[in-house]
Amino acid sequence: MSLITIQNLKVHYPIRSGFWNRVTDEVPAVDGISFAIEAGETYGLVGESGSGKTTTGKSVVGLEKVTSGSILYQGQDITQKANRRRLNYNRDVQMIFQDSLSSLNPRKRIEDIIAEPLRNFEHLSKEDEKLRVLQLLDIVGLDADALYKYPHQFSGGQRQRIGVARAVATNPKLIVADEPVSALDLSVQAQVLNFMKKIQREFGISYLFISHDLGVVRHMCQNIAIMNRGRLVEIGTRDDIYNHPLHIYTKRLLAAIPETNVAQRAAHRASRLAVERIYQEQRAKYYDDDGKAYPLVAVSPTHSVALPAALAHQLAQEEVQREAQA
Amino acid sequence: MAENFNQHSDVSAADLARLSQEAKSEATPSTARIIWDEFKADKPAMVALVIIVGFILFVMIASLFINTPQMMQTDIMNYFDKPGTDGLLLGADSGGRSVAQQLIVGSRNSIGIALGLTAISSTFGICWGLIPGYYSGYIDWGMQRVYDFMMMLPMTMMIIVLVTIIPHYNAITLTLIFSIFYWEGTSRLIRSRTLAESQKDYVAASKTSGTSNLKIIFREIMPNISSLIIVDTTLSFAENIGVETGLSYLGFGLPPQTPSLGTMIANANDPNNITQYWWTWLPAALEIIILCLSISYIGQVIRRAADASQRQGAAD
């Protein structure tokens, strides 16, 4: 059974206007998405800015009010606050935030920041609590002298590791990582990502890894979902997504990964332009009349794509033939 | 659970004392320490602090040795005594009463009212700002309508009416009457900052850490707007000295037989006093100017201490 199952999740924000400030329209930030996260895996959620990735992540930790749909954890729908409280849900599901500075209270010392979930969920004695905080700092590679300092005294990478330590503190089963490294430079990104992988190996944590950086996602995730305008356009394993993309949006995202091979520059540019031309010419084929993605259709046990059934199978056939030739 | 962490970290219970000792030596100084360093770096503010603390202590202690009813008795022999004559340090007023003694008792009354008023109205205003700012929605809507209603009432007129219809009022009832009206500015100011603050990620992080709403409001958000609260409180303390003084000056503050800074400044209502008997009103006026200036200097230092980028004190 999956660790957590998201079923037809919708988060719509109301738009108010007019003299009476009535609800006149809605922004469908997340518009009916379903996927499941297995225990111990890293699930990637990818998409452009404003595609609803973060809203999905916040719904999973219970920070966002869900319009409809359900998120099942241990057979309970945790979109209801009462269920979250009864299960002590946030002890098992924690979050790592994108902006490491604003996610740490600037007026609290590191000890109090990391101990906050411990104080609420596990009532340890003072010594045990301090010992646990010191162990957590050790696990994320910070010295004990960080204990009584304030967040602004640390570098971005160190702060993000403090955020990781806080998320790991209660030994959760799932951590929602909302673009955890997008604000860091490349060397520090690798450092933080390796820490996250190390912690996953040691504690058997699952991640819901939200990112727009496909390189990072390839490094981290076994299963990936591509999100576009509040809907999922493609779900698959790492191999499905990177080597056999079917939806034009996935192809565009992949084409946007920068290539550093100078000798191949012209070829790479040509392939990018080809993808873009297909997108411009055949947009109507890939999206419905409202410009939204179609419902998902399975083309293999692991791989689903949001296209009309006939087109999906046709594209999958072409992909198989292309691979056979190559 | 705990074994899980013990496995993956070299830190064990044996290291606890040594490591927390190490951490203590590297610890950032406490807030009180930072404020004190900031005072040491700013000489005028230090002088202001000494003036305020010294003056308040002097006034509170000295007024214990003054028999107020006896002091307020009219003594025709001392009618408008010049400063220094008949053993009166600052002279006497039209009733022959010692200006110096009235100044001491009057300062205690005025500062006491200002302190009480600041404590009550700021506490209430801060709560009335934090709670709607954090919850927003219906709670915010309801509390803001109460605020709007209070804003609509003409403040000075209401106070004057209340003072006239309450038969036996003294410093305490006067403080309570003022407190009904003076929380409004604070509450709106705090609400606007709380609205911005409660959208920040550390509030979301506290929610996912299982912290209760009330704890988030008063232990997470309030410390983060403390610089605003401190500046607003110090400035409203200076302003509140003026509130009591102003109403007493108009004759609606403390009863006439109770000396206060306001009733002393009211001596300046008489043109004769302004030109010839300046010692009846000038000391009180100077005292208010010095007090308010000193308070704003102190407020500035505390504000700088709260904001690391503005600090002038010893670097940490």
XYZ file of C-alpha atoms in Angstrom:
642
model
C 0.000 0.000 0.000
C 1.212 3.465 -0.786
C 2.417 5.752 1.980
C 0.212 8.571 0.825
C -2.416 8.690 -1.918
C -3.657 11.887 -3.487
C -7.011 11.571 -5.223
C -8.482 14.166 -7.545
C -7.054 17.027 -5.443
C -8.404 20.484 -6.271
C -7.360 23.809 -4.772
C -9.238 26.765 -6.233
C -8.679 30.323 -5.062
C -11.688 32.633 -5.234
C -11.475 35.959 -7.068
C -13.590 38.617 -5.396
C -14.725 41.766 -7.128
C -17.545 44.255 -7.446
C -19.350 46.418 -4.925
C -20.425 43.523 -2.663
C -17.025 41.831 -2.919
C -18.661 38.610 -4.038
C -16.830 35.612 -5.462
C -16.967 36.168 -9.214
C -14.408 33.664 -10.480
C -11.844 31.108 -9.410
C -8.189 30.452 -10.073
C -7.707 26.693 -10.375
C -4.218 26.477 -8.849
C -4.483 22.709 -8.575
C -7.148 21.198 -10.793
C -7.795 17.537 -10.077
C -4.529 15.670 -9.703
C -3.956 12.112 -8.463
C -0.768 10.287 -7.605
C 0.667 8.056 -4.918
C 3.953 8.132 -3.028
C 5.525 4.837 -1.914
C 7.423 4.427 1.347
C 11.129 5.211 1.006
C 11.038 6.665 -2.506
C 11.678 10.178 -3.775
C 8.782 11.415 -5.849
C 9.553 14.343 -8.128
C 6.968 16.996 -8.915
C 8.123 19.194 -11.773
C 6.655 22.152 -13.601
C 7.093 25.796 -14.470
C 6.430 28.653 -12.045
C 2.749 28.939 -11.186
C 1.883 25.409 -12.251
C 0.616 24.520 -8.762
C 3.562 22.455 -7.473
C 3.957 24.353 -4.212
C 0.201 24.453 -3.614
C 0.133 20.679 -3.986
C 3.023 20.342 -1.527
C 1.375 22.636 0.991
C -1.874 20.672 0.723
C 0.018 17.480 1.476
C 1.449 18.902 4.743
C -1.928 20.437 5.585
C -1.092 24.121 5.175
C -3.535 24.748 2.331
C -7.303 24.601 2.473
C -8.343 22.024 -0.092
C -11.370 22.747 -2.285
C -12.186 19.104 -3.045
C -10.542 15.727 -3.382
C -8.754 13.747 -0.746
C -5.296 12.904 0.546
C -5.232 9.486 2.180
C -2.705 8.636 4.880
C -3.135 5.423 6.871
C -6.604 5.170 5.370
C -7.705 8.573 6.709
C -8.447 11.707 4.710
C -6.020 14.237 6.160
C -7.534 17.214 4.328
C -9.743 17.336 7.455
C -8.126 19.083 10.386
C -9.627 16.716 12.974
C -8.044 13.707 11.231
C -4.670 15.448 11.110
C -4.802 16.141 14.823
C -5.895 12.624 15.735
C -3.126 11.001 13.706
C -0.481 13.477 14.949
C -0.033 13.825 11.206
C 2.710 16.467 11.162
C 4.894 14.268 13.300
C 5.060 11.942 10.285
C 4.902 14.516 7.480
C 7.205 17.518 7.582
C 8.283 20.190 5.146
C 11.523 21.792 3.953
C 10.925 25.291 2.654
C 12.350 27.013 -0.392
C 13.497 30.203 1.351
C 15.734 29.042 4.158
C 16.010 32.492 5.741
C 12.317 33.287 6.028
C 11.453 29.744 7.146
C 13.600 30.127 10.291
C 12.256 32.528 12.899
C 14.924 35.292 13.067
C 14.278 35.843 16.784
C 14.855 32.270 17.892
C 18.096 30.472 18.577
C 18.923 27.368 16.545
C 18.311 25.129 19.559
C 14.743 26.387 19.917
C 14.104 26.176 16.172
C 15.160 22.544 15.857
C 13.522 21.574 19.161
C 10.144 23.073 18.212
C 8.619 19.905 16.674
C 10.207 17.825 19.460
C 8.546 19.943 22.126
C 5.149 19.594 20.481
C 5.188 15.925 19.517
C 7.675 14.167 21.801
C 7.823 15.371 25.342
C 11.458 14.724 26.111
C 13.379 15.751 29.203
C 15.619 18.836 28.894
C 18.822 16.772 28.596
C 17.367 14.329 26.078
C 16.031 17.182 24.002
C 19.372 18.978 23.934
C 21.135 15.725 23.102
C 18.726 15.110 20.232
C 19.295 18.615 18.879
C 23.067 18.122 19.049
C 22.746 14.785 17.246
C 20.611 16.385 14.548
C 23.166 19.151 14.077
C 25.853 16.479 13.821
C 23.829 14.528 11.243
C 23.479 17.571 8.981
C 27.156 18.405 9.474
C 27.010 21.475 11.724
C 29.090 22.037 14.858
C 27.687 22.163 18.362
C 28.525 25.861 18.650
C 25.574 26.569 16.327
C 23.258 25.804 19.241
C 22.873 29.320 20.651
C 23.265 31.326 17.448
C 20.607 33.037 15.368
C 19.673 32.115 11.766
C 21.200 35.247 10.208
C 24.647 34.170 11.385
C 24.689 31.230 8.955
C 25.245 30.936 5.215
C 22.428 29.889 2.888
C 23.571 26.278 2.698
C 23.978 26.010 6.460
C 20.515 27.509 6.979
C 18.970 25.028 4.578
C 20.664 22.206 6.494
C 19.173 23.592 9.716
C 15.802 23.423 7.947
C 16.532 19.787 7.039
C 17.483 19.048 10.658
C 14.207 20.523 11.895
C 12.221 18.481 9.357
C 14.010 15.261 10.356
C 13.736 15.913 14.110
C 10.626 13.797 14.759
C 11.831 11.017 12.431
C 9.015 11.553 9.900
C 7.922 9.171 7.154
C 7.489 11.804 4.444
C 9.176 15.152 3.907
C 7.771 17.616 1.394
C 10.806 19.411 -0.010
C 9.602 22.564 -1.750
C 12.419 23.602 -4.089
C 14.906 23.088 -1.258
C 17.975 24.036 -3.279
C 16.708 26.539 -5.832
C 18.079 29.496 -3.817
C 21.557 27.976 -3.412
C 24.597 28.034 -5.675
C 25.616 24.850 -7.470
C 28.305 23.536 -5.097
C 26.073 24.092 -2.070
C 23.126 22.530 -3.943
C 25.081 19.308 -4.331
C 26.049 19.413 -0.660
C 22.467 19.811 0.585
C 21.082 17.236 -1.880
C 23.671 14.680 -0.792
C 22.745 15.304 2.834
C 19.118 14.720 1.952
C 20.001 11.453 0.174
C 22.168 10.338 3.077
C 19.355 11.018 5.554
C 16.926 9.148 3.315
C 19.197 6.096 3.271
C 19.666 6.169 7.022
C 16.106 6.862 8.136
C 14.062 5.462 5.241
C 12.227 8.723 4.622
C 10.142 9.410 1.503
C 10.453 12.764 -0.199
C 7.960 14.659 -2.272
C 10.577 16.627 -4.152
C 9.189 19.778 -5.766
C 11.452 21.455 -8.278
C 11.684 23.117 -11.634
C 15.269 22.003 -12.079
C 15.180 18.817 -14.153
C 18.874 18.129 -13.575
C 18.347 18.028 -9.808
C 15.215 15.915 -10.179
C 17.081 13.362 -12.322
C 19.698 13.099 -9.563
C 17.131 12.643 -6.783
C 13.928 10.975 -7.982
C 12.788 7.513 -9.029
C 9.280 8.563 -10.050
C 8.375 11.882 -11.567
C 5.149 13.778 -12.237
C 5.105 16.721 -14.641
C 2.642 19.469 -13.791
C 1.258 22.138 -16.092
C -1.451 24.698 -15.283
C -2.702 22.812 -12.230
C -2.917 19.435 -13.951
C -0.577 16.514 -14.362
C 0.538 16.064 -17.976
C 2.844 13.066 -17.572
C 3.694 10.525 -14.883
C 6.435 7.954 -15.132
C 9.683 6.544 -13.899
C 12.909 8.484 -14.412
C 13.562 6.452 -17.576
C 10.032 7.069 -18.932
C 10.256 10.807 -18.485
C 13.840 11.485 -19.539
C 14.217 8.969 -22.353
C 10.670 8.512 -23.654
C 8.759 11.738 -23.111
C 5.407 11.752 -24.893
C 3.732 15.043 -24.012
C 4.916 18.156 -25.785
C 5.205 20.040 -22.471
C 7.619 17.440 -21.087
C 9.627 17.638 -24.311
C 9.826 21.394 -24.015
C 10.992 21.185 -20.410
C 13.656 18.647 -21.346
C 14.768 20.748 -24.303
C 15.267 23.659 -21.922
C 17.999 21.864 -19.942
C 21.205 23.706 -20.779
C 23.802 21.646 -22.640
C 27.467 22.477 -22.076
C 28.840 20.497 -25.023
C 30.037 23.298 -27.329
C 30.698 21.011 -30.290
C 27.042 19.985 -30.339
C 25.718 23.504 -29.966
C 24.139 23.788 -33.430
C 22.498 20.346 -33.215
C 21.133 21.085 -29.783
C 19.735 24.403 -30.912
C 18.078 22.733 -33.916
C 16.392 20.132 -31.709
C 15.149 22.865 -29.343
C 13.694 24.797 -32.256
C 12.081 21.619 -33.621
C 10.321 20.985 -30.283
C 9.179 24.576 -30.150
C 7.842 24.385 -33.736
C 5.850 21.258 -32.952
C 4.457 23.010 -29.864
C 3.402 26.072 -31.844
C 1.859 24.077 -34.707
C 0.208 21.227 -32.817
C -0.801 22.882 -29.569
C -4.479 22.102 -30.224
C -3.666 18.397 -30.421
C -2.038 18.287 -26.986
C -4.472 20.483 -25.034
C -8.265 20.529 -24.994
C -10.428 23.418 -26.222
C -9.928 25.387 -22.969
C -6.159 25.083 -23.225
C -6.082 22.561 -20.380
C -4.408 19.171 -20.258
C -6.466 16.022 -20.969
C -7.033 13.304 -18.347
C -4.153 10.875 -17.898
C -4.029 7.739 -20.060
C -1.758 4.812 -19.170
C 0.560 3.732 -22.027
C 2.574 1.279 -19.909
C 2.296 0.044 -16.288
C 4.480 2.909 -15.062
C 3.939 5.585 -17.678
C 0.839 7.776 -18.124
C 0.350 10.821 -20.281
C -2.410 13.427 -20.507
C -3.551 12.967 -24.109
C -6.581 11.577 -25.951
C -6.262 7.766 -25.825
C -5.718 7.283 -29.575
C -2.981 9.915 -29.819
C -1.268 8.642 -26.667
C -0.983 5.087 -27.993
C 0.099 6.319 -31.418
C 2.909 8.411 -29.862
C 3.909 5.508 -27.620
C 4.136 3.225 -30.692
C 6.314 5.745 -32.521
C 8.545 5.987 -29.456
C 8.976 2.186 -29.331
C 9.814 2.078 -33.054
C 12.278 4.944 -32.728
C 14.047 3.117 -29.926
C 14.115 -0.131 -31.911
C 15.832 1.695 -34.783
C 18.383 3.306 -32.479
C 13.182 6.035 17.920
C 16.010 7.523 19.989
C 18.221 4.541 19.063
C 17.701 5.511 15.472
C 19.390 8.851 16.075
C 22.090 7.339 18.296
C 23.072 5.023 15.462
C 23.629 7.741 12.960
C 25.362 10.341 15.083
C 28.646 10.202 16.986
C 27.216 12.553 19.608
C 26.274 10.643 22.748
C 25.061 11.578 26.205
C 28.637 11.682 27.478
C 29.449 14.649 25.218
C 26.428 16.675 26.270
C 28.056 18.804 28.976
C 31.201 19.496 26.962
C 29.312 20.407 23.774
C 26.820 22.721 25.466
C 29.770 24.389 27.184
C 31.392 24.939 23.785
C 28.132 26.297 22.420
C 27.752 28.706 25.343
C 31.154 30.264 24.666
C 30.093 30.926 21.054
C 26.601 32.099 21.961
C 25.206 35.351 20.639
C 24.772 37.948 23.410
C 21.343 38.301 24.953
C 18.947 41.086 24.001
C 19.530 42.953 27.277
C 23.281 42.867 26.640
C 22.803 44.237 23.105
C 20.601 47.090 24.351
C 23.137 47.976 27.040
C 25.994 48.023 24.490
C 23.873 50.256 22.315
C 23.355 52.711 25.203
C 27.084 52.759 25.871
C 27.756 53.670 22.240
C 25.290 56.578 22.227
C 26.227 59.200 24.861
C 23.139 61.464 24.586
C 20.875 58.448 24.997
C 22.866 57.368 28.048
C 22.371 60.839 29.542
C 18.659 60.615 28.708
C 18.412 57.216 30.406
C 20.090 58.537 33.547
C 17.800 61.581 33.564
C 14.626 59.519 33.175
C 15.475 56.781 35.645
C 16.942 59.218 38.174
C 14.048 61.642 37.871
C 11.336 59.003 38.190
C 13.052 57.449 41.220
C 13.551 60.884 42.828
C 9.947 61.910 42.273
C 8.516 58.601 43.526
C 10.634 58.605 46.689
C 10.545 62.329 47.471
C 6.754 62.515 47.180
C 6.479 59.976 50.012
C 7.903 62.623 52.375
C 5.500 65.353 51.286
C 2.188 65.774 53.063
C -0.027 66.689 50.115
C -3.111 68.147 51.920
C -0.829 70.291 54.065
C 1.192 71.375 51.044
C -1.968 72.413 49.190
C -3.143 74.702 52.022
C -3.285 78.353 51.100
C -0.694 80.513 52.871
C -1.367 84.172 52.115
C 2.003 85.237 53.579
C 3.866 83.463 50.758
C 1.752 85.011 47.963
C 3.849 84.795 44.758
C 7.122 84.438 46.610
C 10.145 84.724 44.323
C 12.316 81.603 44.002
C 14.736 81.351 46.932
C 12.786 83.476 49.418
C 11.205 82.110 52.616
C 13.014 78.836 52.068
C 10.992 78.084 48.920
C 13.389 76.771 46.265
C 11.161 77.528 43.273
C 8.990 80.175 44.899
C 5.229 79.985 45.484
C 2.076 80.412 43.414
C -0.969 82.653 43.933
C -2.074 80.530 46.929
C 1.337 80.735 48.543
C 1.912 77.029 47.893
C 5.452 75.747 47.234
C 6.045 75.270 43.480
C 8.918 72.833 44.091
C 6.777 70.514 46.227
C 3.847 70.735 43.817
C 6.235 69.860 40.981
C 7.379 66.710 42.764
C 3.892 65.459 43.666
C 2.485 66.633 40.330
C 5.186 64.786 38.379
C 4.460 61.624 40.307
C 0.752 61.904 39.495
C 1.329 62.693 35.816
C 3.992 60.036 35.248
C 1.940 57.477 37.174
C -1.088 58.127 34.991
C 1.038 58.019 31.832
C 2.657 54.711 32.874
C -0.662 53.134 33.792
C -2.323 54.372 30.635
C 0.547 53.148 28.445
C 0.552 49.730 30.110
C -3.195 49.187 29.757
C -3.784 50.718 26.332
C -0.672 49.222 24.700
C -1.344 45.723 26.019
C -4.911 45.871 24.819
C -3.989 47.491 21.504
C -1.276 44.908 20.802
C -3.673 42.020 21.438
C -6.397 43.690 19.373
C -3.888 44.015 16.519
C -2.157 40.616 16.703
C -5.287 38.504 16.832
C -7.174 39.908 13.796
C -3.910 40.202 11.849
C -3.102 36.546 12.381
C -6.522 34.966 11.961
C -7.910 37.341 9.273
C -11.312 36.359 7.829
C -14.383 36.708 10.023
C -12.478 37.362 13.247
C -10.586 40.193 11.571
C -13.802 41.594 10.101
C -15.616 41.590 13.443
C -12.773 43.080 15.437
C -12.144 45.777 12.855
C -15.788 46.891 12.997
C -15.436 47.341 16.771
C -12.299 49.364 16.070
C -14.120 51.476 13.472
C -16.920 52.171 15.945
C -14.446 53.316 18.614
C -12.625 55.511 16.076
C -15.903 57.163 15.190
C -16.499 58.412 18.765
C -15.130 61.918 19.413
C -12.440 61.059 21.937
C -11.831 64.314 23.809
C -15.519 65.077 24.114
C -16.318 61.606 25.414
C -13.580 61.875 28.049
C -14.837 65.286 29.177
C -18.399 63.961 29.446
C -17.320 60.870 31.365
C -15.202 62.968 33.725
C -18.154 65.271 34.487
C -20.729 62.504 35.087
C -18.513 60.368 37.363
C -18.964 61.872 40.874
C -15.739 60.927 42.696
C -12.935 60.398 40.310
C -9.253 60.178 41.042
C -6.022 59.248 39.239
C -7.060 55.594 38.847
C -10.506 56.187 37.357
C -9.014 58.853 35.089
C -6.432 56.333 33.826
C -9.178 53.802 33.110
C -11.276 56.388 31.245
C -8.295 57.331 29.066
C -7.528 53.634 28.448
C -10.924 53.111 26.805
C -9.835 55.304 23.914
C -6.070 55.227 23.576
C -5.552 51.649 22.308
C -6.770 52.364 18.790
C -3.661 53.690 17.046
C -1.528 50.868 18.446
C -3.981 48.193 17.369
C -4.120 49.317 13.731
C -0.341 49.654 13.534
C 0.247 46.196 14.990
C -2.434 44.614 12.811
C -0.869 45.846 9.582
C 2.531 44.414 10.506
C 0.991 41.156 11.724
C -0.819 40.700 8.400
C 2.537 40.770 6.607
C 4.378 38.753 9.248
C 1.886 35.882 9.410
C 2.403 35.152 5.687
C 6.078 34.356 6.245
C 7.402 30.825 6.000
C 8.467 30.541 9.624
C 4.810 30.753 10.651
C 4.008 27.932 8.220
C 6.959 25.991 9.622
C 5.623 26.453 13.152
C 2.221 25.204 12.027
C 3.721 22.060 10.538
C 5.724 21.644 13.753
C 2.408 21.364 15.583
C 2.569 24.647 17.517
C -0.816 26.043 18.618
C -2.189 29.267 17.159
C -1.964 31.281 20.378
C 1.636 30.219 20.870
C 2.463 31.208 17.292
C 0.885 34.635 17.823
C 2.585 35.497 21.111
C 5.820 33.510 20.968
C 6.669 33.588 17.247
C 5.104 36.663 15.664
C 5.200 39.077 18.623
C 8.981 38.863 19.156
C 9.422 39.603 15.468
C 7.484 42.854 15.643
C 9.002 43.755 19.031
C 10.956 46.683 17.587
C 7.705 48.204 16.366
C 6.027 47.517 19.717
C 8.872 49.069 21.711
C 9.059 52.207 19.594
C 5.286 52.610 19.653
C 5.151 52.088 23.418
C 7.933 54.560 24.254
C 6.477 57.183 21.963
C 2.969 56.678 23.303
C 4.367 57.021 26.843
C 5.689 60.462 25.907
C 2.372 61.234 24.233
C 0.377 60.019 27.253
C 2.162 62.442 29.565
C 0.810 65.079 27.201
C -2.722 63.617 27.254
C -3.163 64.012 31.001
C -1.389 67.343 30.995
C -3.542 68.692 28.204
C -6.843 67.732 29.820
C -5.790 68.996 33.253
C -4.759 72.217 31.577
C -8.284 72.512 30.140
C -9.702 71.778 33.608
C -11.043 68.274 32.829
C -8.157 66.206 34.101
C -7.358 65.688 37.750
C -9.369 67.650 40.348
C -7.835 71.057 41.163
C -6.680 70.119 44.665
C -4.553 67.312 43.175
C -1.374 68.784 41.719
C -0.216 67.569 38.307
C 1.991 68.898 35.536
C -1.144 69.967 33.697
C -2.632 71.964 36.541
C 0.739 73.684 37.003
C 0.991 74.644 33.364
C -2.567 75.950 33.646
C -1.079 78.750 35.738
C 0.051 80.192 32.403
C -3.619 80.908 31.597
C -3.151 84.190 33.425
C -1.221 86.842 31.416
C 0.210 88.236 34.678
C 1.735 84.852 35.464
C 3.291 84.595 32.004
C 5.062 87.946 32.232
C 5.813 88.465 35.952
C 5.456 85.204 37.864
C 7.209 82.893 35.392
C 8.310 80.475 38.145
C 4.736 79.237 38.556
C 4.577 77.504 35.141
C 8.032 77.431 33.547
C 9.527 74.521 35.598
C 6.621 72.214 34.701
C 6.848 73.158 31.013
C 10.597 72.560 30.930
C 10.173 69.260 32.704
C 7.726 67.988 30.080
C 10.055 69.003 27.248
C 13.033 67.275 28.866
C 11.057 64.121 29.693
C 9.612 63.737 26.208
C 12.973 64.393 24.522
C 14.716 61.861 26.753
C 12.073 59.224 26.108
C 12.386 59.573 22.356
C 16.190 59.234 22.602
C 15.768 56.022 24.565
C 13.189 54.748 22.076
C 15.656 55.304 19.241
C 18.355 53.290 20.983
C 16.007 50.375 21.615
C 14.857 50.448 18.026
C 18.468 50.323 16.832
C 19.199 47.448 19.189
C 16.308 45.483 17.694
C 17.589 45.894 14.142
C 21.034 44.354 13.627
C 21.828 46.491 10.579
C 21.405 49.796 12.456
C 23.475 48.938 15.510
C 26.297 51.204 16.595
C 27.284 49.272 19.715
C 30.065 46.693 20.055
C 29.939 44.203 17.186
C 29.201 40.640 18.125
